[in-house]
mmCIF file of C-alpha atoms in Angstrom:
data_model
loop_
_atom_site.group_PDB
_atom_site.id
_atom_site.type_symbol
_atom_site.label_atom_id
_atom_site.label_comp_id
_atom_site.label_asym_id
_atom_site.label_seq_id
_atom_site.Cartn_x
_atom_site.Cartn_y
_atom_site.Cartn_z
ATOM 1 C CA LYS A 9 26.922 -3.288 8.445
ATOM 2 C CA ASN A 10 24.418 -0.475 7.984
ATOM 3 C CA GLN A 11 20.937 -1.836 8.481
ATOM 4 C CA VAL A 12 17.371 -0.644 8.901
ATOM 5 C CA GLU A 13 14.777 -2.856 10.573
ATOM 6 C CA GLN A 14 11.056 -2.262 10.726
ATOM 7 C CA SER A 15 8.270 -3.695 12.808
ATOM 8 C CA PRO A 16 5.725 -5.031 12.570
ATOM 9 C CA GLN A 17 6.082 -6.700 9.197
ATOM 10 C CA SER A 18 2.368 -6.251 8.614
ATOM 11 C CA LEU A 19 -0.535 -4.672 10.457
ATOM 12 C CA ILE A 20 -4.305 -4.713 10.089
ATOM 13 C CA ILE A 21 -6.421 -2.011 11.711
ATOM 14 C CA LEU A 22 -9.975 -0.728 11.430
ATOM 15 C CA GLU A 23 -10.728 2.555 9.760
ATOM 16 C CA GLY A 24 -10.583 5.451 12.194
ATOM 17 C CA LYS A 25 -8.086 3.791 14.529
ATOM 18 C CA ASN A 26 -4.549 4.991 15.217
ATOM 19 C CA CYS A 27 -1.387 2.976 14.733
ATOM 20 C CA THR A 28 2.363 3.261 15.216
ATOM 21 C CA LEU A 29 5.075 1.757 13.063
ATOM 22 C CA GLN A 30 8.625 1.249 14.295
ATOM 23 C CA CYS A 31 12.043 1.649 12.694
ATOM 24 C CA ASN A 32 15.447 0.785 14.189
ATOM 25 C CA TYR A 33 18.689 1.522 12.388
ATOM 26 C CA THR A 34 22.421 1.014 12.726
ATOM 27 C CA VAL A 35 23.540 3.472 10.020
ATOM 28 C CA SER A 36 26.466 5.530 11.253
ATOM 29 C CA PRO A 37 27.343 8.311 11.003
ATOM 30 C CA PHE A 38 23.743 9.326 10.640
ATOM 31 C CA SER A 39 22.503 12.171 8.464
ATOM 32 C CA ASN A 40 18.740 11.930 8.215
ATOM 33 C CA LEU A 41 15.800 9.547 8.367
ATOM 34 C CA ARG A 42 12.884 9.448 5.983
ATOM 35 C CA TRP A 43 9.508 7.774 5.903
ATOM 36 C CA TYR A 44 7.940 6.852 2.589
ATOM 37 C CA LYS A 45 4.506 5.556 1.643
ATOM 38 C CA GLN A 46 4.297 3.068 -1.203
ATOM 39 C CA ASP A 47 0.916 2.180 -2.651
ATOM 40 C CA THR A 48 0.646 -1.175 -4.400
ATOM 41 C CA GLY A 49 2.143 -0.978 -7.875
ATOM 42 C CA ARG A 50 3.437 2.564 -7.381
ATOM 43 C CA GLY A 51 6.721 4.202 -6.495
ATOM 44 C CA PRO A 52 7.461 5.344 -2.919
ATOM 45 C CA VAL A 53 6.348 8.854 -1.994
ATOM 46 C CA SER A 54 8.007 10.910 0.725
ATOM 47 C CA LEU A 55 6.120 11.583 3.962
ATOM 48 C CA THR A 56 8.759 13.119 6.235
ATOM 49 C CA ILE A 57 12.480 13.853 6.417
ATOM 50 C CA MET A 58 14.183 14.354 9.802
ATOM 51 C CA THR A 59 17.741 15.258 10.684
ATOM 52 C CA PHE A 60 19.402 14.220 13.940
ATOM 53 C CA SER A 61 18.385 17.504 15.587
ATOM 54 C CA GLU A 62 14.668 16.978 14.961
ATOM 55 C CA ASN A 63 12.581 14.955 17.399
ATOM 56 C CA THR A 64 9.295 15.056 15.585
ATOM 57 C CA LYS A 65 7.818 16.069 12.253
ATOM 58 C CA SER A 66 4.243 15.967 11.054
ATOM 59 C CA ASN A 67 2.616 15.729 7.666
ATOM 60 C CA GLY A 68 -1.148 15.859 8.088
ATOM 61 C CA ARG A 69 -2.253 12.735 9.956
ATOM 62 C CA TYR A 70 1.294 11.323 9.846
ATOM 63 C CA THR A 71 3.692 12.129 12.683
ATOM 64 C CA ALA A 72 7.243 10.820 12.749
ATOM 65 C CA THR A 73 9.474 10.805 15.802
ATOM 66 C CA LEU A 74 13.209 10.296 16.009
ATOM 67 C CA ASP A 75 15.495 9.355 18.878
ATOM 68 C CA ALA A 76 19.001 9.602 17.471
ATOM 69 C CA ASP A 77 20.539 8.372 20.722
ATOM 70 C CA THR A 78 18.746 5.028 20.622
ATOM 71 C CA LYS A 79 18.625 4.980 16.807
ATOM 72 C CA GLN A 80 14.873 4.544 16.747
ATOM 73 C CA SER A 81 12.065 6.188 14.848
ATOM 74 C CA SER A 82 8.329 5.752 14.762
ATOM 75 C CA LEU A 83 5.564 6.752 12.392
ATOM 76 C CA HIS A 84 2.204 7.419 13.995
ATOM 77 C CA ILE A 85 -0.920 7.479 11.844
ATOM 78 C CA THR A 86 -3.940 9.171 13.361
ATOM 79 C CA ALA A 87 -7.567 8.449 12.467
ATOM 80 C CA SER A 88 -6.654 5.998 9.740
ATOM 81 C CA GLN A 89 -8.418 6.004 6.389
ATOM 82 C CA LEU A 90 -8.835 3.294 3.780
ATOM 83 C CA SER A 91 -6.373 5.168 1.588
ATOM 84 C CA ASP A 92 -3.673 4.657 4.225
ATOM 85 C CA SER A 93 -3.469 1.003 3.149
ATOM 86 C CA ALA A 94 0.060 0.793 1.782
ATOM 87 C CA SER A 95 3.620 -0.163 2.656
ATOM 88 C CA TYR A 96 5.532 2.280 4.818
ATOM 89 C CA ILE A 97 9.256 2.334 4.313
ATOM 90 C CA CYS A 98 11.871 3.748 6.657
ATOM 91 C CA VAL A 99 14.981 5.061 4.896
ATOM 92 C CA VAL A 100 18.186 6.235 6.556
ATOM 93 C CA ALA A 101 20.857 8.371 4.912
ATOM 94 C CA GLY A 102 24.430 8.160 6.111
ATOM 95 C CA MET A 103 26.821 11.059 6.359
ATOM 96 C CA ASN A 104 29.772 9.740 4.411
ATOM 97 C CA TYR A 105 30.098 10.317 0.693
ATOM 98 C CA GLY A 106 29.125 7.192 -1.187
ATOM 99 C CA GLN A 107 27.174 5.950 1.808
ATOM 100 C CA ASN A 108 23.868 5.718 0.117
ATOM 101 C CA PHE A 109 20.344 5.524 1.403
ATOM 102 C CA VAL A 110 19.586 2.355 3.378
ATOM 103 C CA PHE A 111 16.038 1.043 3.058
ATOM 104 C CA GLY A 112 14.049 -0.933 5.554
ATOM 105 C CA PRO A 113 11.862 -3.830 4.328
ATOM 106 C CA GLY A 114 8.689 -1.875 5.018
ATOM 107 C CA THR A 115 5.547 -2.433 7.079
ATOM 108 C CA ARG A 116 2.469 -3.465 5.150
ATOM 109 C CA LEU A 117 -0.582 -1.654 6.611
ATOM 110 C CA SER A 118 -4.116 -2.712 5.777
ATOM 111 C CA VAL A 119 -6.988 -0.494 6.885
ATOM 112 C CA LEU A 120 -10.335 -2.255 6.886
ATOM 113 C CA PRO A 121 -13.782 -0.614 6.854
ATOM 114 C CA ASN B 25 6.694 18.802 -14.619
ATOM 115 C CA ALA B 26 6.668 15.016 -14.862
ATOM 116 C CA GLY B 27 9.228 14.274 -12.110
ATOM 117 C CA VAL B 28 10.842 10.877 -12.689
ATOM 118 C CA THR B 29 9.625 8.820 -15.646
ATOM 119 C CA GLN B 30 10.537 5.198 -16.286
ATOM 120 C CA THR B 31 10.051 3.255 -19.503
ATOM 121 C CA PRO B 32 8.926 0.628 -20.127
ATOM 122 C CA LYS B 33 6.532 -0.094 -17.250
ATOM 123 C CA PHE B 34 6.300 -3.789 -18.023
ATOM 124 C CA ARG B 35 8.516 -6.173 -19.933
ATOM 125 C CA VAL B 36 8.803 -9.927 -20.340
ATOM 126 C CA LEU B 37 12.131 -11.338 -21.495
ATOM 127 C CA LYS B 38 13.489 -14.752 -22.241
ATOM 128 C CA THR B 39 16.686 -15.885 -20.551
ATOM 129 C CA GLY B 40 19.677 -14.507 -22.403
ATOM 130 C CA GLN B 41 17.902 -11.571 -24.030
ATOM 131 C CA SER B 42 19.046 -8.029 -23.465
ATOM 132 C CA MET B 43 17.136 -4.854 -22.734
ATOM 133 C CA THR B 44 17.502 -1.306 -21.483
ATOM 134 C CA LEU B 45 15.392 0.542 -18.936
ATOM 135 C CA LEU B 46 15.250 4.299 -19.301
ATOM 136 C CA CYS B 47 14.898 6.760 -16.464
ATOM 137 C CA ALA B 48 14.319 10.423 -17.203
ATOM 138 C CA GLN B 49 14.009 13.280 -14.694
ATOM 139 C CA ASP B 50 13.102 16.879 -15.410
ATOM 140 C CA MET B 51 14.172 18.387 -12.065
ATOM 141 C CA ASN B 52 17.835 18.963 -12.976
ATOM 142 C CA HIS B 53 18.909 16.597 -10.202
ATOM 143 C CA GLU B 54 22.549 15.601 -9.871
ATOM 144 C CA TYR B 55 22.111 12.217 -8.202
ATOM 145 C CA MET B 56 20.267 9.335 -9.803
ATOM 146 C CA TYR B 57 19.799 5.770 -8.609
ATOM 147 C CA TRP B 58 18.576 2.401 -9.837
ATOM 148 C CA TYR B 59 17.039 0.045 -7.273
ATOM 149 C CA ARG B 60 15.399 -3.321 -7.417
ATOM 150 C CA GLN B 61 12.556 -4.318 -5.120
ATOM 151 C CA ASP B 62 11.883 -7.948 -4.296
ATOM 152 C CA PRO B 63 9.174 -9.338 -1.994
ATOM 153 C CA GLY B 64 10.040 -9.071 1.685
ATOM 154 C CA MET B 65 13.199 -7.069 1.065
ATOM 155 C CA GLY B 66 14.038 -3.411 1.151
ATOM 156 C CA LEU B 67 14.995 -1.627 -2.022
ATOM 157 C CA ARG B 68 18.520 -2.604 -3.003
ATOM 158 C CA LEU B 69 20.844 -0.284 -4.858
ATOM 159 C CA ILE B 70 22.089 -1.557 -8.219
ATOM 160 C CA HIS B 71 24.044 1.414 -9.578
ATOM 161 C CA TYR B 72 24.050 5.119 -9.013
ATOM 162 C CA SER B 73 25.359 8.331 -10.543
ATOM 163 C CA VAL B 74 26.497 11.528 -8.869
ATOM 164 C CA GLY B 75 26.462 13.569 -12.047
ATOM 165 C CA GLU B 76 26.527 13.515 -15.825
ATOM 166 C CA GLY B 77 29.144 11.103 -17.126
ATOM 167 C CA THR B 78 29.646 9.344 -13.784
ATOM 168 C CA THR B 79 28.432 5.965 -12.546
ATOM 169 C CA ALA B 80 29.215 3.762 -9.573
ATOM 170 C CA LYS B 81 28.316 0.304 -8.338
ATOM 171 C CA GLY B 82 25.801 -0.229 -5.604
ATOM 172 C CA GLU B 83 24.962 -3.222 -3.474
ATOM 173 C CA VAL B 84 23.849 -5.623 -6.245
ATOM 174 C CA PRO B 85 25.523 -4.538 -9.524
ATOM 175 C CA ASP B 86 26.275 -7.929 -11.093
ATOM 176 C CA GLY B 87 24.510 -8.522 -14.402
ATOM 177 C CA TYR B 88 23.666 -4.835 -14.906
ATOM 178 C CA ASN B 89 25.335 -1.911 -16.616
ATOM 179 C CA VAL B 90 24.424 1.763 -16.578
ATOM 180 C CA SER B 91 25.162 4.951 -18.434
ATOM 181 C CA ARG B 92 24.524 8.637 -17.760
ATOM 182 C CA LEU B 93 25.454 10.438 -20.950
ATOM 183 C CA LYS B 94 22.956 13.237 -20.285
ATOM 184 C CA LYS B 95 22.181 14.693 -16.875
ATOM 185 C CA GLN B 96 18.476 14.023 -17.170
ATOM 186 C CA ASN B 97 18.754 10.369 -18.250
ATOM 187 C CA PHE B 98 20.008 7.281 -16.449
ATOM 188 C CA LEU B 99 19.914 4.002 -18.379
ATOM 189 C CA LEU B 100 19.982 0.528 -16.858
ATOM 190 C CA GLY B 101 20.987 -2.325 -19.141
ATOM 191 C CA LEU B 102 20.731 -6.073 -18.840
ATOM 192 C CA GLU B 103 23.105 -7.705 -21.314
ATOM 193 C CA SER B 104 21.981 -11.309 -20.779
ATOM 194 C CA ALA B 105 18.867 -11.535 -18.665
ATOM 195 C CA ALA B 106 18.526 -14.267 -16.033
ATOM 196 C CA PRO B 107 15.431 -15.412 -14.095
ATOM 197 C CA SER B 108 17.065 -14.011 -10.919
ATOM 198 C CA GLN B 109 16.643 -10.560 -12.430
ATOM 199 C CA THR B 110 12.868 -10.850 -12.324
ATOM 200 C CA SER B 111 11.970 -7.907 -10.128
ATOM 201 C CA VAL B 112 10.469 -4.451 -9.976
ATOM 202 C CA TYR B 113 13.004 -1.766 -10.803
ATOM 203 C CA PHE B 114 12.793 1.769 -9.470
ATOM 204 C CA CYS B 115 14.685 4.814 -10.523
ATOM 205 C CA ALA B 116 15.122 7.724 -8.134
ATOM 206 C CA SER B 117 16.728 11.137 -8.192
ATOM 207 C CA VAL B 118 17.717 13.794 -5.661
ATOM 208 C CA GLN B 119 19.362 17.180 -6.005
ATOM 209 C CA GLY B 120 21.739 17.125 -3.065
ATOM 210 C CA TYR B 121 23.093 13.964 -1.563
ATOM 211 C CA ASN B 122 21.305 13.134 1.725
ATOM 212 C CA THR B 123 19.637 16.524 1.996
ATOM 213 C CA GLY B 124 16.933 16.799 -0.618
ATOM 214 C CA GLU B 125 13.801 14.836 -1.219
ATOM 215 C CA LEU B 126 14.313 11.579 -3.066
ATOM 216 C CA PHE B 127 11.848 11.277 -5.933
ATOM 217 C CA PHE B 128 10.942 7.878 -7.368
ATOM 218 C CA GLY B 129 9.581 6.742 -10.680
ATOM 219 C CA GLU B 130 6.547 4.474 -10.871
ATOM 220 C CA GLY B 131 8.607 1.354 -11.417
ATOM 221 C CA SER B 132 9.322 -1.099 -14.228
ATOM 222 C CA ARG B 133 8.164 -4.666 -13.719
ATOM 223 C CA LEU B 134 10.503 -7.108 -15.439
ATOM 224 C CA THR B 135 9.868 -10.825 -15.798
ATOM 225 C CA VAL B 136 12.572 -13.117 -17.134
ATOM 226 C CA LEU B 137 11.373 -16.534 -18.250
#
């Protein structure tokens, strides 16, 4: 069964600190992996999209890495800000038609002053 | 350019009542999706559409029906609401399957009493 797992489930850090969120997946064949940010009460917003040939992609203070061999991805947040408090969702797209996006449960990040 | 718009944003129903959620996108996207989001779980696919006039079942389709009579609109219906359908519903659209950016609406919070 195609699955996406994320860790940790929740994380609390102080403003200005860095953190790394993890994503493991079993979706096969793999097409691409996405990271989304979801603020409380809002819809998810795209941060990065990576295909199997991309090892890393950045979007400002967000840097995603992908290891397609081990089926692992990480999202690194640098110099965290209070506005980074949100859920971060890992989403994997399969290659086969009708194989829709598979969502992880998300990591809830709280950035404290 | 509004992106993906969902209406209504909030709704309270009594068990057995019916209602329709409307999703509208102004990006001329082919693919549209309806998801539900429950605490501690990833977004789960209810139904999806790969083009005007087409619909298909997702992971959790029971109790829901959909229609895509116009390319820009994707309707989600509940014929006889049940408390288990209390959830936050998200609509999303993308131009090309597994290649383009997936855009989400802001969500519709439904409570069934």
